[in-house]
Coordinates of C-alpha atoms and ligand atoms in Angstrom, one line a residue:
M1 CA -19.4 -13.1 18.2
Y2 CA -21.1 -10.3 16.2
W3 CA -19.8 -6.7 15.8
D4 CA -23.2 -5.5 14.8
K5 CA -25.7 -8.4 15.2
E6 CA -28.7 -6.4 14.0
I7 CA -27.3 -5.7 10.6
E8 CA -25.2 -8.8 10.2
C9 CA -28.1 -11.1 10.9
I10 CA -30.9 -9.0 9.4
K11 CA -33.8 -10.9 7.8
K12 CA -33.5 -11.1 4.1
D13 CA -36.8 -9.2 3.4
Q14 CA -35.7 -6.4 5.7
L15 CA -32.3 -6.3 4.0
K16 CA -34.1 -6.0 0.7
E17 CA -36.2 -3.1 1.9
L18 CA -33.1 -1.3 3.3
Q19 CA -31.3 -1.9 0.0
L20 CA -34.2 -0.5 -2.0
Q21 CA -34.4 2.7 0.1
R22 CA -30.6 3.1 0.0
L23 CA -30.5 2.6 -3.7
K24 CA -33.1 5.3 -4.3
D25 CA -31.1 7.7 -2.0
T26 CA -27.9 6.8 -3.8
L27 CA -29.5 7.6 -7.2
K28 CA -30.7 10.9 -6.0
R29 CA -27.2 11.8 -4.7
A30 CA -25.4 10.4 -7.7
A31 CA -27.5 12.6 -10.0
N32 CA -25.4 15.6 -8.7
A33 CA -22.2 14.2 -10.0
P34 CA -21.4 15.5 -13.6
F35 CA -20.8 12.0 -14.9
Y36 CA -24.1 10.6 -13.7
K37 CA -25.9 13.8 -14.4
A38 CA -24.9 13.5 -18.1
R39 CA -26.2 9.9 -18.0
G40 CA -29.6 11.1 -16.6
I41 CA -29.3 8.8 -13.6
G42 CA -31.9 10.8 -11.6
D43 CA -34.5 10.0 -14.3
Y44 CA -34.9 6.3 -13.9
N45 CA -38.0 5.0 -12.1
I46 CA -36.9 2.5 -9.5
Q47 CA -39.7 0.6 -7.7
D48 CA -38.0 -2.7 -7.1
L49 CA -34.4 -3.9 -6.7
S50 CA -34.6 -5.8 -10.0
D51 CA -35.2 -2.3 -11.7
I52 CA -31.4 -1.8 -11.3
R53 CA -30.9 -3.7 -14.5
K54 CA -32.3 -0.7 -16.3
L55 CA -29.4 1.4 -15.2
P56 CA -26.2 1.8 -17.2
L57 CA -23.1 -0.1 -16.1
T58 CA -20.0 1.9 -15.0
T59 CA -16.5 0.8 -15.9
K60 CA -13.0 1.6 -14.9
Q61 CA -12.6 3.6 -18.2
D62 CA -15.6 5.7 -17.1
L63 CA -13.8 6.5 -13.9
R64 CA -10.8 7.5 -15.9
D65 CA -12.9 9.6 -18.3
A66 CA -14.4 11.4 -15.3
Y67 CA -11.0 12.2 -13.9
P68 CA -10.4 14.2 -11.8
Y69 CA -13.7 15.3 -10.2
G70 CA -16.5 14.1 -12.6
M71 CA -17.8 11.4 -10.2
V72 CA -17.9 13.5 -7.0
C73 CA -21.5 14.4 -6.1
T74 CA -20.9 16.5 -3.0
S75 CA -19.2 19.8 -2.6
L76 CA -15.4 19.3 -2.3
D77 CA -15.6 20.8 1.2
K78 CA -17.2 17.5 2.3
V79 CA -14.3 15.3 0.8
I80 CA -11.6 14.5 3.3
R81 CA -9.6 11.9 1.4
L82 CA -8.8 10.3 -1.9
H83 CA -7.4 6.9 -2.8
S84 CA -6.3 5.6 -6.1
S85 CA -6.1 2.1 -7.6
S86 CA -2.9 0.3 -7.3
G87 CA -2.7 0.3 -11.1
T88 CA 0.2 2.4 -12.4
T89 CA -1.1 3.1 -15.9
G90 CA -1.8 6.5 -17.4
I91 CA -4.8 8.3 -15.8
P92 CA -5.4 6.8 -12.4
T93 CA -8.9 5.8 -11.1
V94 CA -9.5 8.0 -8.1
V95 CA -12.1 7.4 -5.3
Y96 CA -13.2 10.3 -2.9
H97 CA -14.4 9.9 0.6
S98 CA -16.3 12.2 2.9
A99 CA -15.9 11.9 6.7
K100 CA -19.0 9.7 6.7
D101 CA -17.6 7.5 4.0
I102 CA -14.4 6.9 6.0
D103 CA -16.4 6.2 9.0
M104 CA -18.7 3.6 7.2
W105 CA -15.5 2.0 5.6
T106 CA -13.9 1.7 9.1
E107 CA -17.1 0.2 10.5
L108 CA -17.1 -2.4 7.7
V109 CA -13.6 -3.4 8.2
A110 CA -14.1 -3.6 12.0
R111 CA -17.1 -5.8 11.4
C112 CA -14.9 -8.1 9.2
M113 CA -12.1 -8.3 11.7
Y114 CA -14.4 -9.0 14.6
M115 CA -16.1 -11.7 12.6
M116 CA -12.8 -13.7 12.2
G117 CA -12.1 -13.3 15.9
V118 CA -9.9 -10.2 16.3
R119 CA -10.6 -8.3 19.7
K120 CA -9.2 -5.3 21.4
H121 CA -6.5 -7.1 23.2
D122 CA -5.0 -8.2 19.8
V123 CA -1.7 -6.9 18.5
F124 CA -2.0 -6.3 14.8
V125 CA 0.9 -5.9 12.3
N126 CA -0.3 -4.4 9.0
M127 CA 2.2 -5.5 6.4
I128 CA 0.2 -4.1 3.4
G129 CA 1.1 -0.9 1.6
Y130 CA 0.0 2.4 3.1
G131 CA -0.4 5.5 0.9
L132 CA -2.7 5.6 -2.1
F133 CA -3.2 1.8 -1.9
T134 CA -6.3 1.1 0.1
G135 CA -5.1 -2.0 1.9
G136 CA -2.9 -0.2 4.5
L137 CA -5.1 2.5 5.7
G138 CA -8.3 0.5 5.3
L139 CA -7.3 -2.2 7.8
H140 CA -5.5 0.3 9.9
Y141 CA -8.6 2.2 10.8
G142 CA -10.7 -0.9 11.3
A143 CA -8.2 -2.4 13.8
E144 CA -8.0 0.8 15.7
R145 CA -11.8 1.0 16.0
L146 CA -11.7 -2.5 17.5
G147 CA -9.0 -1.1 19.9
C148 CA -6.1 -3.3 18.8
L149 CA -2.6 -2.3 19.2
T150 CA -2.0 -1.4 15.6
I151 CA 1.5 -1.5 14.1
P152 CA 1.7 0.1 10.6
T153 CA 4.9 -1.5 9.3
G154 CA 3.7 -1.6 5.6
P155 CA 5.3 -4.2 3.3
G156 CA 8.9 -5.3 2.9
N157 CA 11.9 -5.2 5.3
T158 CA 11.3 -8.9 6.2
K159 CA 13.8 -8.9 9.1
R160 CA 12.1 -6.0 10.8
Q161 CA 8.7 -7.5 10.3
L162 CA 9.8 -10.7 12.0
K163 CA 11.5 -8.8 14.8
F164 CA 8.3 -6.7 15.4
M165 CA 6.1 -9.9 15.3
K166 CA 8.3 -11.5 17.9
E167 CA 9.1 -8.6 20.2
F168 CA 5.6 -7.0 20.3
G169 CA 3.8 -10.4 20.5
A170 CA 1.9 -10.1 17.2
T171 CA -1.4 -12.0 17.2
V172 CA -2.8 -10.9 13.8
I173 CA -1.1 -9.9 10.6
H174 CA -2.4 -8.5 7.3
V175 CA -0.5 -9.7 4.3
I176 CA -0.7 -10.2 0.5
P177 CA -0.7 -14.0 0.1
S178 CA 2.5 -13.9 -2.0
Y179 CA 4.3 -12.0 0.7
A180 CA 3.0 -14.5 3.3
M181 CA 4.6 -17.3 1.3
Y182 CA 7.8 -15.2 1.0
L183 CA 7.8 -14.6 4.8
A184 CA 7.5 -18.4 5.3
D185 CA 10.5 -19.0 2.9
S186 CA 12.6 -16.5 4.7
I187 CA 11.8 -18.0 8.1
E188 CA 12.5 -21.5 6.8
S189 CA 15.9 -20.4 5.3
M190 CA 16.8 -18.9 8.7
G191 CA 16.2 -22.3 10.3
I192 CA 13.7 -20.9 12.7
D193 CA 10.7 -22.8 13.9
P194 CA 7.8 -20.4 13.4
K195 CA 5.6 -22.0 16.0
K196 CA 8.2 -21.5 18.7
E197 CA 9.4 -18.1 17.5
F198 CA 5.9 -16.5 17.3
P199 CA 3.9 -18.2 20.1
T200 CA 1.2 -15.5 20.2
F201 CA 0.6 -15.5 16.5
K202 CA -3.0 -16.6 15.7
Y203 CA -4.4 -15.1 12.5
A204 CA -3.5 -13.8 9.1
I205 CA -5.7 -11.7 6.9
M206 CA -4.9 -12.4 3.2
G207 CA -6.3 -10.5 0.2
A208 CA -5.6 -8.0 -2.6
E209 CA -4.8 -10.7 -5.2
P210 CA -6.2 -14.1 -6.2
Y211 CA -4.8 -17.2 -4.4
S212 CA -5.9 -20.8 -3.8
E213 CA -7.1 -22.9 -1.0
E214 CA -3.7 -24.6 -1.1
T215 CA -1.9 -21.4 -0.5
R216 CA -4.1 -20.7 2.5
K217 CA -3.4 -24.2 3.8
K218 CA 0.3 -23.8 3.4
V219 CA 0.4 -20.5 5.4
E220 CA -1.9 -21.9 8.0
D221 CA 0.2 -25.1 8.5
F222 CA 3.5 -23.4 8.4
F223 CA 2.7 -20.9 11.1
G224 CA 0.0 -23.0 12.9
I225 CA -2.6 -20.1 12.5
D226 CA -5.9 -19.5 10.9
A227 CA -5.9 -17.4 7.7
F228 CA -8.9 -15.5 6.3
N229 CA -9.7 -14.3 2.9
S230 CA -10.4 -10.6 2.4
Y231 CA -11.8 -9.4 -0.8
G232 CA -12.1 -5.7 -1.9
L233 CA -11.4 -3.1 -4.6
S234 CA -10.5 0.6 -4.4
E235 CA -13.6 1.5 -6.3
M236 CA -15.7 0.0 -3.5
N237 CA -13.4 1.5 -0.7
G238 CA -10.9 -1.3 -0.7
P239 CA -10.8 -4.0 1.9
G240 CA -14.0 -4.5 3.9
V241 CA -16.2 -5.4 1.0
A242 CA -16.4 -9.2 1.5
F243 CA -14.6 -11.3 4.1
E244 CA -14.6 -14.8 5.5
C245 CA -16.3 -15.9 8.7
T246 CA -14.9 -18.7 10.8
E247 CA -16.8 -21.1 8.6
K248 CA -14.2 -20.2 5.9
N249 CA -16.7 -21.1 3.2
G250 CA -16.9 -18.1 1.0
T251 CA -16.7 -14.4 1.8
H252 CA -19.7 -12.6 3.3
I253 CA -20.4 -9.5 1.1
W254 CA -21.9 -6.7 3.2
E255 CA -25.1 -6.2 1.4
D256 CA -26.2 -3.2 3.6
A257 CA -23.4 -1.3 1.8
Y258 CA -23.2 -3.0 -1.5
L259 CA -25.9 -4.2 -3.9
I260 CA -24.5 -7.1 -5.9
E261 CA -25.4 -8.7 -9.3
I262 CA -23.7 -11.5 -11.2
I263 CA -23.8 -10.9 -15.0
D264 CA -22.5 -12.6 -18.1
P265 CA -19.5 -10.6 -19.0
D266 CA -20.3 -10.9 -22.8
T267 CA -24.0 -10.4 -22.9
L268 CA -24.2 -8.3 -19.8
E269 CA -27.4 -10.3 -18.9
P270 CA -27.9 -11.5 -15.3
M271 CA -26.5 -15.1 -14.7
P272 CA -28.9 -17.7 -13.4
D273 CA -28.7 -18.2 -9.6
G274 CA -25.5 -20.0 -8.6
E275 CA -23.7 -19.7 -11.9
E276 CA -20.4 -18.1 -12.3
G277 CA -20.2 -14.6 -13.8
E278 CA -18.8 -11.1 -13.4
L279 CA -19.5 -9.4 -10.1
V280 CA -21.2 -6.0 -10.5
I281 CA -21.5 -3.7 -7.4
T282 CA -23.5 -0.7 -6.6
T283 CA -22.5 1.4 -3.5
L284 CA -25.5 2.0 -1.2
T285 CA -24.0 4.2 1.5
R286 CA -21.3 6.2 -0.3
E287 CA -21.9 9.9 0.2
S288 CA -19.1 11.7 -1.8
M289 CA -18.8 9.3 -4.8
P290 CA -21.5 6.7 -5.3
I291 CA -20.8 4.2 -8.1
I292 CA -23.7 2.6 -9.9
R293 CA -23.4 -1.0 -11.3
Y294 CA -19.6 -1.1 -11.2
R295 CA -18.1 -3.8 -13.4
T296 CA -15.5 -5.4 -11.1
K297 CA -14.3 -7.8 -13.9
D298 CA -13.9 -10.4 -11.1
L299 CA -15.4 -13.7 -11.8
T300 CA -17.3 -15.5 -9.0
T301 CA -20.4 -17.2 -7.9
I302 CA -22.9 -16.6 -5.1
L303 CA -22.8 -19.6 -2.8
P304 CA -26.3 -21.1 -2.2
G305 CA -27.9 -21.7 1.1
E306 CA -27.4 -20.1 4.5
C307 CA -24.2 -19.8 6.5
A308 CA -23.9 -21.7 9.8
C309 CA -22.5 -18.5 11.4
G310 CA -26.0 -16.9 11.3
R311 CA -25.1 -14.0 9.1
T312 CA -27.6 -13.5 6.3
H313 CA -25.3 -11.6 3.9
S314 CA -24.6 -13.5 0.7
R315 CA -21.3 -15.4 0.4
L316 CA -19.0 -15.2 -2.7
R317 CA -17.0 -18.1 -3.8
R318 CA -13.2 -17.4 -4.1
I319 CA -12.5 -15.2 -7.2
T320 CA -11.5 -17.5 -10.0
G321 CA -10.1 -15.0 -12.4
R322 CA -11.0 -11.8 -14.2
S323 CA -13.0 -11.1 -17.4
D324 CA -10.4 -8.6 -18.6
D325 CA -6.6 -9.0 -19.1
M326 CA -5.5 -7.4 -15.9
M327 CA -2.7 -9.2 -14.1
I328 CA -2.1 -9.0 -10.4
L329 CA 1.6 -9.5 -9.3
K330 CA 2.6 -9.1 -5.8
G331 CA -0.7 -7.1 -5.3
V332 CA 0.1 -4.7 -8.1
N333 CA -2.4 -4.4 -11.0
I334 CA -0.8 -4.5 -14.4
F335 CA -2.3 -4.4 -17.8
P336 CA -0.5 -5.8 -20.9
I337 CA -1.0 -2.5 -22.7
Q338 CA 1.4 -0.9 -20.2
I339 CA 4.1 -3.2 -21.3
E340 CA 3.3 -2.7 -24.9
S341 CA 3.5 1.0 -24.7
V342 CA 7.0 0.8 -23.1
L343 CA 8.2 -1.7 -25.7
I344 CA 7.0 0.3 -28.7
G345 CA 9.0 3.3 -27.7
I346 CA 12.4 1.5 -27.6
P347 CA 14.4 1.4 -30.9
G348 CA 15.6 -2.1 -31.7
V349 CA 12.4 -3.8 -30.4
G350 CA 10.3 -5.7 -32.9
R351 CA 6.5 -6.1 -33.3
N352 CA 5.8 -9.1 -31.2
Y353 CA 6.1 -9.8 -27.5
Q354 CA 4.7 -12.1 -25.0
I355 CA 4.3 -12.2 -21.1
L356 CA 4.8 -15.4 -19.2
L357 CA 3.8 -15.5 -15.6
E358 CA 5.4 -18.2 -13.4
T359 CA 5.9 -19.2 -9.8
K360 CA 9.5 -19.2 -8.7
G361 CA 9.9 -20.6 -5.3
N362 CA 6.8 -19.2 -3.8
N363 CA 7.0 -15.9 -5.7
D364 CA 5.3 -14.5 -8.8
H365 CA 7.8 -14.1 -11.6
M366 CA 7.3 -12.3 -14.9
I367 CA 9.2 -13.0 -18.1
V368 CA 8.7 -10.7 -21.0
K369 CA 9.7 -12.2 -24.3
V370 CA 10.6 -9.5 -26.7
E371 CA 11.3 -10.0 -30.4
L372 CA 14.2 -7.9 -32.0
D373 CA 13.5 -5.6 -34.9
A374 CA 14.6 -7.4 -38.1
N375 CA 15.8 -4.0 -39.5
F376 CA 17.8 -3.2 -36.5
F377 CA 21.0 -5.1 -36.8
I378 CA 22.8 -5.9 -33.6
D379 CA 25.2 -8.8 -33.5
D380 CA 27.5 -8.1 -30.6
Y381 CA 26.7 -9.5 -27.1
K382 CA 27.4 -6.2 -25.3
S383 CA 24.8 -4.1 -27.4
L384 CA 22.2 -6.8 -26.9
E385 CA 22.9 -6.9 -23.2
N386 CA 22.5 -3.1 -23.1
L387 CA 19.3 -3.3 -24.9
R388 CA 18.0 -6.0 -22.5
K389 CA 19.0 -3.8 -19.5
K390 CA 17.3 -0.7 -21.0
I391 CA 14.0 -2.6 -21.6
T392 CA 14.1 -4.1 -18.1
H393 CA 14.6 -0.6 -16.5
E394 CA 11.9 1.1 -18.5
L395 CA 9.5 -1.7 -17.7
R396 CA 10.4 -1.5 -14.1
D397 CA 9.7 2.3 -14.1
E398 CA 6.3 1.6 -15.6
I399 CA 5.0 -1.4 -13.8
L400 CA 7.0 -1.2 -10.5
I401 CA 8.0 -4.9 -10.8
T402 CA 11.3 -6.0 -12.4
P403 CA 10.6 -8.5 -15.0
E404 CA 13.1 -11.0 -16.7
V405 CA 13.5 -9.8 -20.3
D406 CA 14.2 -12.4 -22.9
L407 CA 15.3 -11.1 -26.3
C408 CA 14.2 -13.4 -29.2
E409 CA 14.9 -13.6 -32.9
P410 CA 12.5 -11.7 -35.2
G411 CA 9.5 -13.9 -36.0
S412 CA 10.2 -16.4 -33.3
I413 CA 7.2 -15.8 -31.1
P414 CA 4.2 -17.5 -32.6
V415 CA 1.5 -15.2 -34.0
A416 CA -2.0 -16.0 -32.9
Q417 CA -4.7 -16.6 -35.5
G418 CA -7.2 -14.5 -33.7
K419 CA -6.7 -12.3 -30.8
A420 CA -3.1 -12.1 -29.8
V421 CA -2.2 -14.2 -26.7
R422 CA -0.2 -11.7 -24.8
V423 CA -0.2 -13.3 -21.5
I424 CA 0.5 -17.0 -20.6
D425 CA -0.2 -17.5 -16.9
N426 CA 1.5 -20.6 -15.6
R427 CA 1.4 -19.6 -12.0
K428 CA 0.4 -22.2 -9.5
L429 CA -2.5 -20.5 -7.6
Ligands
LIG1 P1 -7.3 -2.7 -6.1 O1 -8.4 -1.8 -6.6 O2 -6.0 -2.3 -6.5 O3 -7.3 -2.9 -4.6 O4 -7.5 -4.2 -6.7 C1 -8.7 -4.8 -6.6 C2 -8.7 -6.2 -7.3 O5 -7.8 -7.1 -6.6 C3 -10.0 -6.8 -7.3 O6 -10.8 -6.4 -8.3 C4 -9.6 -8.3 -7.5 O7 -9.3 -8.5 -8.9 C5 -8.3 -8.4 -6.7 N1 -8.5 -8.9 -5.4 C6 -8.6 -8.2 -4.3 N2 -8.8 -9.1 -3.2 C7 -8.9 -10.4 -3.7 C8 -9.1 -11.7 -3.1 N3 -9.3 -11.9 -1.8 N4 -9.1 -12.7 -4.0 C9 -8.9 -12.6 -5.3 N5 -8.7 -11.3 -5.9 C10 -8.7 -10.3 -5.1
LIG2 ZN1 -20.7 -17.1 7.8

């Protein structure tokens, strides 16, 4: 039932002791990274876990400013891999791993998968992106450590996915929730009964973007399986940060590897126990690139009480949203500023724009409403259509998703009184 019982069920006071020791070691190591050296991270006196609040927070922008190597605290000889966030904007955020880091990450993912019931006889189809994105390789190594037959299909090519699932007798898949819904739609439109077609199929691991309990239920009922929530972010390795046990009531966040805080995103003060706020994470075992007090921008709550599974690590409630304007569509992170920077460079485009997010079928759909420039007179349909196509292509190149572009009369998009409302999210979660 446990992959590593000693650590998964560690007593709270022992866990705190371990965390304090690891935090002190982390700060010592981090002080060798140019970024943290400049912040004097080695000079803080840490006697108790609550002293962490004295330390400065780290943001995504800090990671960008430290690009390319400012956050690495070991010699590059020790570094064996880098990953980058799925965001496509400007300077990427890059995370470096030593062999020990990859080993710990693998161990954490194996722990998660074992917790939900995956064993060495399982056949695992990994339908999540390989490459710089952490979802593919992260789960891949964890599954191999468990001894599963691991099939690295990556996303897309639905027909082949279904063929592989059937012919190799898949028992577990890893999917982005929106892709799971798309798979279900495809199967339905083929007139196939999923329970008959995939009799061995038992579990889905779903993460990388926010989704609701209803979506989980739909996937579970359609395939007749159990689906588990997986939470992670590239800055903290990727998957393997927090994961559901079979109680399916919140994700256990592995506190031997991550020290967590919940703060008020505006005042940056700690939130009272059990109240929602922004999750802040400090790495406790990272060798090559420790990150101190990372602002995830993800909003959540720590669930009170103990979990019936016996694990002592805290549980996070399903992420309800973000404290910044980052959108996640089909697992890809997009900031409105990326869209703005494309629009600004196109002659004929006016000042105002708006992004609408909707659910079409079971898919995320983006509509970008773009005002025309009042001084740029176009009245024939063909020129307008060419402009619309140009905007669509340029946006697609920047954000990797093809939006629907809707050209509007100058002045037709309402101007907000305060902060511009750039994104209207009407998606059904
Ligand atoms: P990335 O660094 O590209 O892997 O993106 C990480 C972000 O994806 C997180 O900060 C969350 O906003 C989001 N995310 C990942 N997993 C989940 C999940 N299970 N539920 C909600 N949001 C998630
Ligand atoms: Zn549990």
